[in-house]
XYZ file of C-alpha atoms in Angstrom:
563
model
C 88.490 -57.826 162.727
C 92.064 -56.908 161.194
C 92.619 -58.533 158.134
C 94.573 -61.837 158.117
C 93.272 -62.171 161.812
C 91.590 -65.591 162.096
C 89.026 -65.995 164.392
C 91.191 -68.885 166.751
C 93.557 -66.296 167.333
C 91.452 -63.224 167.957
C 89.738 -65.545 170.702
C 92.994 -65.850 172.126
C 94.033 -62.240 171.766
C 90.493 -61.050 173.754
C 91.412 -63.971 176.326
C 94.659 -61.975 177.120
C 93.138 -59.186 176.861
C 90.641 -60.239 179.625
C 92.748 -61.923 181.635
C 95.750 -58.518 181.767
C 91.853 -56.520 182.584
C 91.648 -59.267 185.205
C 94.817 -58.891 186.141
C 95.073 -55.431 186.541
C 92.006 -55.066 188.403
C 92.625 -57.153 191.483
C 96.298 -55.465 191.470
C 94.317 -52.434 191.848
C 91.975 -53.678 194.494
C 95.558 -55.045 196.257
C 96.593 -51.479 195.915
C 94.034 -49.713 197.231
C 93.999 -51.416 201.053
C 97.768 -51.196 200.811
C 97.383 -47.573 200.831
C 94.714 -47.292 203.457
C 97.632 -48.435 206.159
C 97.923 -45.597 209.043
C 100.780 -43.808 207.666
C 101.111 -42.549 210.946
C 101.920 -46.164 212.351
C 105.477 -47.755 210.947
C 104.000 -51.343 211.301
C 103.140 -53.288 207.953
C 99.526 -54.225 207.265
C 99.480 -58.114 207.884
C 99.984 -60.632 205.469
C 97.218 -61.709 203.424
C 95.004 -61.721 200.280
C 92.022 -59.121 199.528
C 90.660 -61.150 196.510
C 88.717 -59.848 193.463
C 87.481 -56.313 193.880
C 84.500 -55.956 195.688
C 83.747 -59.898 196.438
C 87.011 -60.058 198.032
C 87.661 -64.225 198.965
C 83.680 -64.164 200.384
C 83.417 -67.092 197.722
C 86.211 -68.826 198.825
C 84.875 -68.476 202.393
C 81.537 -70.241 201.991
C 83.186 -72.652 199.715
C 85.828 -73.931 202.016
C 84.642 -73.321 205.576
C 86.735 -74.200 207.857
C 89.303 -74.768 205.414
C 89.328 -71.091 204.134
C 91.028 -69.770 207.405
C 93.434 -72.960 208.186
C 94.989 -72.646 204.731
C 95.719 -69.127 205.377
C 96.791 -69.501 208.777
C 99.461 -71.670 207.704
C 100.317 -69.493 204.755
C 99.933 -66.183 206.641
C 100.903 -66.709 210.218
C 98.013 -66.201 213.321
C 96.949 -62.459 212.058
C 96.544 -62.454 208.234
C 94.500 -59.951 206.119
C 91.590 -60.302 203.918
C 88.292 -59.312 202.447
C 85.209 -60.942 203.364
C 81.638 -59.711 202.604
C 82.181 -56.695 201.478
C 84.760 -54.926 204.180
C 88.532 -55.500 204.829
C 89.071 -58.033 207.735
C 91.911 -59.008 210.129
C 91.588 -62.499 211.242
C 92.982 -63.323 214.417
C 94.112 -66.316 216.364
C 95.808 -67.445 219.281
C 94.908 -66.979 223.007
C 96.976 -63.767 223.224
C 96.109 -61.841 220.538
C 92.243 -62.948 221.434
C 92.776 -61.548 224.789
C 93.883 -58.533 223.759
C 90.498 -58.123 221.146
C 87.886 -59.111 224.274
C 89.418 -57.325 226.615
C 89.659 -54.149 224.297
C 85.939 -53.306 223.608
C 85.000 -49.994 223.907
C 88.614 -49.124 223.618
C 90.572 -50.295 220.944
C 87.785 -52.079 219.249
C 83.997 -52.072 219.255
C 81.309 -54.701 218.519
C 80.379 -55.090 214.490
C 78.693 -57.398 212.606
C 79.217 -58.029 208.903
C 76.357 -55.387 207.141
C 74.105 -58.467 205.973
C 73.710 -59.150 209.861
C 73.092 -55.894 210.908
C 70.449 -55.270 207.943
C 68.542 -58.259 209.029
C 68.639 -58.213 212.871
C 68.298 -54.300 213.039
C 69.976 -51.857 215.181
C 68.139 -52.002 218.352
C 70.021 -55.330 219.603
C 72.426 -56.336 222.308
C 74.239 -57.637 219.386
C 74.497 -54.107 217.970
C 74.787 -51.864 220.472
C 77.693 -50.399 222.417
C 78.939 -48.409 225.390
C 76.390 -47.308 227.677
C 73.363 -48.688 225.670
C 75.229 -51.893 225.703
C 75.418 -52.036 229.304
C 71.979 -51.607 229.612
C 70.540 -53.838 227.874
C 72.528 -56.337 229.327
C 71.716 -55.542 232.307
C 68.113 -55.777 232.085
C 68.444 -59.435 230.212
C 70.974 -59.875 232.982
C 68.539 -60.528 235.836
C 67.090 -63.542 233.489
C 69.964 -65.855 234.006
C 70.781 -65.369 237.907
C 71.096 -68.657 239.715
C 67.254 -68.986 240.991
C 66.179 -68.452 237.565
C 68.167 -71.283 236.149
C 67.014 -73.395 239.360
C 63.652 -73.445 238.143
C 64.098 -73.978 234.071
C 65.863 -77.473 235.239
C 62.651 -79.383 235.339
C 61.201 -77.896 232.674
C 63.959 -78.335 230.669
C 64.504 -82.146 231.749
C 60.797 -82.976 230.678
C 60.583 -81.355 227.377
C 64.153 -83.188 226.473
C 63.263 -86.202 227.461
C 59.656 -86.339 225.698
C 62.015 -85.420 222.935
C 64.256 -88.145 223.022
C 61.645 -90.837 223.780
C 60.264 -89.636 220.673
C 63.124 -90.147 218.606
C 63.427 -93.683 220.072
C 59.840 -94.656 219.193
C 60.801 -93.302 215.425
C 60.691 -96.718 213.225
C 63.301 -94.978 210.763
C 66.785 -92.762 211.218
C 66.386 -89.199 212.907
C 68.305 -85.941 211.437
C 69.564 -84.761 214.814
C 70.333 -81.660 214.216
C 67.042 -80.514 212.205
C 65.393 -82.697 215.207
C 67.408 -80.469 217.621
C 66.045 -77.238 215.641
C 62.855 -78.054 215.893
C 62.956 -78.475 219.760
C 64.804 -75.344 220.445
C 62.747 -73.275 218.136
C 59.721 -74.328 220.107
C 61.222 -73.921 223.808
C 62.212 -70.440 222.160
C 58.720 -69.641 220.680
C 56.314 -70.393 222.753
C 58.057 -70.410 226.353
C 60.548 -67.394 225.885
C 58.924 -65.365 223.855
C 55.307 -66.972 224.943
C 53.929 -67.309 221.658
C 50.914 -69.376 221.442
C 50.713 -71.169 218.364
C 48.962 -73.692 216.365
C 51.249 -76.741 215.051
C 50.921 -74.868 211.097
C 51.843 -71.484 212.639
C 54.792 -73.099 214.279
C 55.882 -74.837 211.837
C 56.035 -71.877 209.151
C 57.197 -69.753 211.566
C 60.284 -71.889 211.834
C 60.856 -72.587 208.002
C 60.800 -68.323 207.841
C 63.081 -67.845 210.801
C 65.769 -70.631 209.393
C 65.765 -68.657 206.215
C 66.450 -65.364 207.743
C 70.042 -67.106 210.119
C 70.913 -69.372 206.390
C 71.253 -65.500 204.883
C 72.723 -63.701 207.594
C 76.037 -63.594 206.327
C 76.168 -63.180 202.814
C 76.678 -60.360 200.327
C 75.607 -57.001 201.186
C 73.448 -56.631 197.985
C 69.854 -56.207 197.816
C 69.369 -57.684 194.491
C 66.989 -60.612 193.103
C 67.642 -63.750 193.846
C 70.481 -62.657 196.258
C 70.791 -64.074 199.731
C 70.326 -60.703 201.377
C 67.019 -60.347 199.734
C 65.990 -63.666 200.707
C 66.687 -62.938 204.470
C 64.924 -58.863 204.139
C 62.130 -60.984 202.833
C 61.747 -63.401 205.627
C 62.564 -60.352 208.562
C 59.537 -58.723 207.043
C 57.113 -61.538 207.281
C 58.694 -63.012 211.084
C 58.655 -59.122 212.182
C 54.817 -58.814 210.928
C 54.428 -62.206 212.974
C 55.587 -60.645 215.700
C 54.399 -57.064 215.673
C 50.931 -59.154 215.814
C 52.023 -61.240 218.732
C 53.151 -58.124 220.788
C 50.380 -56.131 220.046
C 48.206 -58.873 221.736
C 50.895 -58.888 224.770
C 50.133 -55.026 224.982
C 46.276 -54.787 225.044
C 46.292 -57.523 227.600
C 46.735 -56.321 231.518
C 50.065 -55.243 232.677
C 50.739 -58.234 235.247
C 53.133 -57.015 237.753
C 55.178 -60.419 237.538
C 56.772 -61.155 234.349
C 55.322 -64.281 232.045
C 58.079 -64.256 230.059
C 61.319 -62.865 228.890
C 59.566 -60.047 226.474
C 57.009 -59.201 229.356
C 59.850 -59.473 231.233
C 62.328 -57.054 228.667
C 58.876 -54.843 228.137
C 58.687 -54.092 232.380
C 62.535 -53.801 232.797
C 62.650 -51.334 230.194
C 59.968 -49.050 231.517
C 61.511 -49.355 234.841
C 64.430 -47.787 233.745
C 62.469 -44.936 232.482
C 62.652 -46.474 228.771
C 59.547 -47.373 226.577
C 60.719 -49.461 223.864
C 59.127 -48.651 220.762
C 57.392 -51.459 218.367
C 60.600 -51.965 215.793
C 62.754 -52.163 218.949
C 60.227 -54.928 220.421
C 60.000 -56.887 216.823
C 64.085 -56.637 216.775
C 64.493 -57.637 220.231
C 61.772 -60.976 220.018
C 64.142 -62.157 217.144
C 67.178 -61.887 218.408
C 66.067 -63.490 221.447
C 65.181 -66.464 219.450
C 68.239 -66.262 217.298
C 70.570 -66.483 220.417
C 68.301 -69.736 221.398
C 67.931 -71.156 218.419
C 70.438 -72.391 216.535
C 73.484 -72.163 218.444
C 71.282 -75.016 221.435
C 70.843 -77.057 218.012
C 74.277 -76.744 217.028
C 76.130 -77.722 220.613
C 73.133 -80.089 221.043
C 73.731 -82.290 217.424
C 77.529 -82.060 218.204
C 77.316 -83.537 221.723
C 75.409 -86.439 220.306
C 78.029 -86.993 217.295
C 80.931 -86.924 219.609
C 79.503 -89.449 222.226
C 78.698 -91.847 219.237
C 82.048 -91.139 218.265
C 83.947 -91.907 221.770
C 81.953 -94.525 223.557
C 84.304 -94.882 226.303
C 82.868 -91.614 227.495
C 79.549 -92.540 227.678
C 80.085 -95.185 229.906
C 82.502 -92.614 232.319
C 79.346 -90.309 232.093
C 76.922 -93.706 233.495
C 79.612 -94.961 236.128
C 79.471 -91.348 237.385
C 75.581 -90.919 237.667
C 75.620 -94.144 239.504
C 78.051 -93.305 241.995
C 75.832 -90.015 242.990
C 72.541 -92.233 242.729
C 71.162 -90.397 239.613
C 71.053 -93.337 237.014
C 67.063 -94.443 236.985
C 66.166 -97.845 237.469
C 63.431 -98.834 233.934
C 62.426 -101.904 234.830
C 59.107 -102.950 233.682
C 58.781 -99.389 232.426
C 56.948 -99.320 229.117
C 58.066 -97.538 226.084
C 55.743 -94.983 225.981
C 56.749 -91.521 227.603
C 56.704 -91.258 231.490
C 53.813 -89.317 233.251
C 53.517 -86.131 231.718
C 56.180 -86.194 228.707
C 53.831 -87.890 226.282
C 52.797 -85.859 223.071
C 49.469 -85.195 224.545
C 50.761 -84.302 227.864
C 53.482 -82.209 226.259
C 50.571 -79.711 224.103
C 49.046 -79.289 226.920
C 52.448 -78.459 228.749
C 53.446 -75.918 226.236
C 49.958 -74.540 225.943
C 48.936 -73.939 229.824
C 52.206 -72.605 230.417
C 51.591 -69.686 228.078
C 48.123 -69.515 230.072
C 49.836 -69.557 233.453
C 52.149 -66.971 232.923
C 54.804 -69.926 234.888
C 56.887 -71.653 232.316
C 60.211 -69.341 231.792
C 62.701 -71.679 229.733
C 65.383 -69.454 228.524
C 68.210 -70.669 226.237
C 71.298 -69.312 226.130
C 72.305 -66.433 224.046
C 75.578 -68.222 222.252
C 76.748 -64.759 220.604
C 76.313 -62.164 222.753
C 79.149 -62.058 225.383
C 77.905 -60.614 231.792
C 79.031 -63.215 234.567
C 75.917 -64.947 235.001
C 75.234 -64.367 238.909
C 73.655 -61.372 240.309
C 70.426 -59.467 239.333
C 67.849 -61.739 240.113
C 64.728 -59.573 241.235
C 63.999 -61.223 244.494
C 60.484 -61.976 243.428
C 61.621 -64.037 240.448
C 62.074 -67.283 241.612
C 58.071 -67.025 242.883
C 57.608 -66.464 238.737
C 59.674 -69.002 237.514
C 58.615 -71.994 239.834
C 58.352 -75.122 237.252
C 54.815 -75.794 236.415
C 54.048 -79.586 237.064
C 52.506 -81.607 234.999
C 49.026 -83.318 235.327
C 49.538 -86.754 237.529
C 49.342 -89.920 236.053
C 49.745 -93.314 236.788
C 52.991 -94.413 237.235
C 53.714 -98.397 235.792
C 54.677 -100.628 238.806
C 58.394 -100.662 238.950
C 58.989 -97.629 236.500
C 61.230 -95.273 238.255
C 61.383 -91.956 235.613
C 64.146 -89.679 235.632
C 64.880 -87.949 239.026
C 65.014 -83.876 238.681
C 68.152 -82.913 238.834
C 69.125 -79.610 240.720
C 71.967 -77.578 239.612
C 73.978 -78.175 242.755
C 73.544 -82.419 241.758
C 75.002 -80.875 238.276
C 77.878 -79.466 239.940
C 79.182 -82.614 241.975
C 79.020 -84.390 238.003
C 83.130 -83.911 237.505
C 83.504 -86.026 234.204
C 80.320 -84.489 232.949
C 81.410 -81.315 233.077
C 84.634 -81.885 231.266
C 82.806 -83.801 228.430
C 80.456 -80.888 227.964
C 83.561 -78.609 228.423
C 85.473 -80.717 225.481
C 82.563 -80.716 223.310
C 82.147 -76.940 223.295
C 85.777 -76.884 222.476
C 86.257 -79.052 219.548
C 82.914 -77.867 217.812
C 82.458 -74.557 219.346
C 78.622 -73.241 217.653
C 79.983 -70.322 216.594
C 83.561 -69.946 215.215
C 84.727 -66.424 216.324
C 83.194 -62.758 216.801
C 83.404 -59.780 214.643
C 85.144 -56.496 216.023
C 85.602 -52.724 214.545
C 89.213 -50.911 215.315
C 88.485 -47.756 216.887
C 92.035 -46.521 216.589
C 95.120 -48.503 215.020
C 97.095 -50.519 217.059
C 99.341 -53.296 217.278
C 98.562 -56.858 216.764
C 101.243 -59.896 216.383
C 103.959 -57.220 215.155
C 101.081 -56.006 212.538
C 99.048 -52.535 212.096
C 95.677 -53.217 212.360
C 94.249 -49.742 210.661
C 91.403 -48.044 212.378
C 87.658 -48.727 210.762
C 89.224 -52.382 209.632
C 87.069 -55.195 210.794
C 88.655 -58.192 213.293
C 87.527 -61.626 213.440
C 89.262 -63.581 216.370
C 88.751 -67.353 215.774
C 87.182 -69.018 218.280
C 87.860 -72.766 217.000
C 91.052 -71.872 215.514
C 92.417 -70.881 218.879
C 91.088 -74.419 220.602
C 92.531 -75.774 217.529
C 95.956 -74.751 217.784
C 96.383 -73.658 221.962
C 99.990 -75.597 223.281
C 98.998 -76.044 226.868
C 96.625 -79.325 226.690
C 98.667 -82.297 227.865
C 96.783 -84.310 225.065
C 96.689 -83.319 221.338
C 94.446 -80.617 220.410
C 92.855 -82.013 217.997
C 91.672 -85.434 219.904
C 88.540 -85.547 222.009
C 89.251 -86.322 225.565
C 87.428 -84.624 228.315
C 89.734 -85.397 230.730
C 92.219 -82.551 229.450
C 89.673 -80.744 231.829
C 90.439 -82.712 234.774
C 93.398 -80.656 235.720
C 94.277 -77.573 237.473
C 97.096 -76.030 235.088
C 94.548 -75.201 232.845
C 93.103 -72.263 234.750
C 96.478 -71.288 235.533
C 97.616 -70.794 232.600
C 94.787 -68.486 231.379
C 91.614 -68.263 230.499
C 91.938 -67.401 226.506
C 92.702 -70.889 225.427
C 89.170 -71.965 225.485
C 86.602 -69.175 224.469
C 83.748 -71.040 223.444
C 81.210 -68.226 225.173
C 84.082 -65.448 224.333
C 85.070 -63.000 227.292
C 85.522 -59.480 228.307
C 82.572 -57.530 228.422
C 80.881 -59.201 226.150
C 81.097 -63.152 227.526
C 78.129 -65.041 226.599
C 75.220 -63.791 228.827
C 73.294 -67.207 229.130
C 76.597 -69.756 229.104
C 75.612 -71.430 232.734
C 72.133 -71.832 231.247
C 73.817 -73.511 227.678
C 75.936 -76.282 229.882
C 73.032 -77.048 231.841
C 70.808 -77.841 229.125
C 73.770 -79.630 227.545
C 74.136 -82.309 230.862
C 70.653 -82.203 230.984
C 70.769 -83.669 227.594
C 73.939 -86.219 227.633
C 71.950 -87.581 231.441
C 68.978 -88.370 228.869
C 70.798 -89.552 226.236
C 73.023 -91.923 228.268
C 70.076 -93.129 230.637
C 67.446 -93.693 228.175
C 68.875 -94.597 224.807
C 71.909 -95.868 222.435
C 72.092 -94.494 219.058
C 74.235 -95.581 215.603
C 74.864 -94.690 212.268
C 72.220 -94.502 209.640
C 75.099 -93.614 206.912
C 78.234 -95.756 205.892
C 80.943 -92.740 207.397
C 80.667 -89.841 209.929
C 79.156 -86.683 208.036
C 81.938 -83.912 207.631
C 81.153 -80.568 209.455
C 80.215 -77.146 207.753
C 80.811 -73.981 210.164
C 79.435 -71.104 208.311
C 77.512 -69.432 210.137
C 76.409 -72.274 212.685
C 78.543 -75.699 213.163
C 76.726 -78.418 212.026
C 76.855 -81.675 210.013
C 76.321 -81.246 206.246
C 73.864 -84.053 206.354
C 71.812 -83.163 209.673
C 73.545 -86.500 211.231
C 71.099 -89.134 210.380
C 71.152 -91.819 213.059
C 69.133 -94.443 214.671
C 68.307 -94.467 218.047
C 66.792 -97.519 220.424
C 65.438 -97.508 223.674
C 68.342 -98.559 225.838
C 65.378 -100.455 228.430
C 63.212 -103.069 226.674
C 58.893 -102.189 226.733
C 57.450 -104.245 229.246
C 53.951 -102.594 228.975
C 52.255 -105.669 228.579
C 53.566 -107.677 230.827
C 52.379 -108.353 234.720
């Protein structure tokens, strides 16, 4: 220390000392994405912030959530730069500048993931791939969805919801919806799409493991202790021992020539297009099937519920409409306990006979991956998919269960629609999609340099689009129940994105969605079990911070014991 120096002040002196180092550093970080602009392009970069060198404003992200990219906008305008685990990032919003992203893949922009995704769902995905490979594999998953294929997951899906629900209602305490949700998804996803047969332990860790790997998916590409990417390699390793296990049992057993499920089903396709996949590509495809199932149904599924407690006006539209088309059930004298074949015992033995029969072929939606849902359908599958029936039981005198519900019934449901529509809107699952520029080009009056990631907002877009009648920011499904809408294009509401790379399974994710609010509405009402409304966190899935605790009541009185 220099003489005279006293210790308060050399504090102070290595304090501004630190903070010019500081300084100088991020000025440098600033610096060095100026100068990666395409000199060959006279447009300016956009406006924006990189951060702190290397960590960019990742912090800030997860910190603020929804928050992060509002502020901005508003600071920044609808295309603003920034840096966000570990690469530089355009964010974009707005239903023009979104169309122009979807509907340049393969051109002007290709799909990318940030590198924490990509290290823990692999390379051989549909998420991952591009161009030709791309196109394959959507085709093959393609034939999965087609309209005789949904036909038959109705029932199926109408059972194992409302044995769900009746469970809830039978709960003496409050329910956490969306870890509720979770669980049922993760088991529809588990043992019917992939066909995993597991005991109640297996399924259970097998769960905990897989919500580790999606709670790490986006985080800091480093590979350190403690670190949130080596949390997620950690669980891939142990879900894709699981499953390397699993398939290697689905191997040694026959080759049926009908397809059990969707991996028998992605394991045949592939061969007949002169393809055998290999083992990793197997273990990579079996989670991402479940990843595209899994949280984003829990996610839509927890929001639905919250917004219907929330607007109870619309419940009662959603009843006056199932009455007028005769599909509100009559309970009386029904008891509380589950209708014939939805009971807990009944639903084990579901779940575990339709592994056995090779007939039970629920498949949820993939909420990330963006084809028209339509043709494709092998014209053997709907002899594979027919719904497997329960065993018979006694039905109480006077109990009239839940009708099944065909998707053409679905259709005539107007108001339904819309609600489902405005839910998927205001709390779209998944906020926006990640893009690569293949060659600069022009955004908003910006440069958007080649190799630079883009992030169109998804919710940002419903957020701010000018041509609902009714505030943007309300809930009213009726904002649906006009024509202009269509007219005035299609990029104002992206909840399942477009171009070539529209959600694959979105016809499948409203169904199960009415599906669910026909339940909810017929069977039970539900309230608060916390003084306020949760608030919502959005990275990476939409969902309440507290899991929405509620109650829920049987909407018909038990009667079991009565004459």
């Amino acid at each position: 220390m220099p003489a005279g120096l006293c210790w308060p002040a050399a504090a102070a002196l290595a304090l501004l000392f630190l903070a010019l180092l500081l300084a100088l550093c991020r000025h440098l970080w600033a610096l060095r994405w100026s100068l990666s602009r395409d000199r060959a392009s006279a447009l300016p970069l956009p406006k924006g912030s990189m951060g702190w060198p290397f960590f960019g404003e990742t912090l800030h992200w997860l910190l603020q959530g929804s928050r992060f990219h509002s502020s901005r906008r508003e600071r920044y305008g609808n295309v603003f730069k920034t840096h966000l685990l570990g690469r530089p990032v355009v964010r974009v919003t707005g239903a023009e500048n979104v169309r122009k992203i979807l509907l340049g893949e393969h051109t002007l922009v290709s799909a990318q993931w940030p590198q924490s995704t990509q290290i823990l769902l692999g390379s051989h995905t549909l998420l991952g791939s591009t161009g030709d490979l791309h196109r394959q594999r959507r085709k093959i998953l393609a034939r999965v969805f087609c309209r005789a294929a949904l036909e038959s997951y109705l029932p199926r899906i109408q059972k194992v919801v409302s044995w769900e629900l009746r469970g809830w209602c039978m709960q003496p305490g409050s329910i956490a919806v969306y870890s509720s949700a979770k669980t049922l998804t993760f088991r529809i996803a588990a043992q019917i799409l992939l066909g995993l047969r597991l005991e109640e332990k297996q399924f259970k860790d097998l769960a905990k493991t897989f919500e580790q790997l999606v709670e790490n998916l986006f985080s800091l590409p480093l590979n350190v202790p403690f670190s949130g990417l080596r949390k997620g390699i950690k669980a891939r390793d142990m879900l894709h021992e699981f499953m390397e296990r699993a398939i290697q049992e689905k191997l040694q057993r026959a080759i049926s020539e009908e397809h059990s499920d969707a991996l028998d089903f992605i394991i045949n396709s592939a061969k007949e297009h002169g393809k055998e996949f290999t083992m990793q590509e197997l273990k990579e495809s079996a989670i991402e099937l479940i990843f595209a199932a899994f949280f984003t149904t829990a996610s839509a599924s927890t929001s639905l519920i919250l917004l219907l407690l929330k607007h109870p006006s619309a419940i009662e539209k959603i009843r006056q409409e199932l009455v007028s088309h005769e599909l509100y059930p009559q309970h009386q004298n029904c008891p509380m306990a589950p209708c014939p074949g939805t009971g807990r015992d009944s639903e084990q033995q579901l779940l575990t006979t339709a592994s056995d029969a090779h007939e039970d072929q629920l498949q949820l939606p993939d909420l990330t991956e963006e084809t028209e849902l339509g043709g494709g359908c092998s014209p053997n599958l709907p002899a594979l998919l027919e719904p497997m029936h329960p065993p018979s039981s006694p039905q109480p005198r006077g109990c009239r269960c839940p009708l099944d519900i065909s998707l053409e019934q679905l259709s005539r449901l107007r108001y339904l629609d819309c609600v489902v529509k405005e839910v998927l809107r205001v709390l779209p699952p998944v906020s926006g999609g990640y893009r690569t520029a293949l060659q600069t080009f022009e955004l908003d009056g910006y440069q958007i340099p080649k190799g630079w990631s883009v992030m169109y907002s998804i919710r940002d877009t419903h957020e701010t689009a000018a041509i609902y009648q009714s505030p943007p920011g309300g809930f009213d499904p009726d904002r649906f129940n006009v024509t202009h809408l269509e007219a005035a294009g299609r990029f104002h509401y992206i909840p399942f994105g477009g171009g070539a790379r529209s959600c694959i399974g979105k016809e499948l994710a409203q169904a199960i969605l009415k599906l669910l609010a026909i339940e909810l509405v017929t069977t039970a009402r539900w309230e608060l079990a916390t003084p306020t409304f949760p608030a919502m966190q959005t990275v990476p899935i939409v969902h309440p911070v507290d899991g929405l605790q509620l109650y829920f009541h049987p909407l018909w009185p038990s009667h079991g014991g009565e004459a």
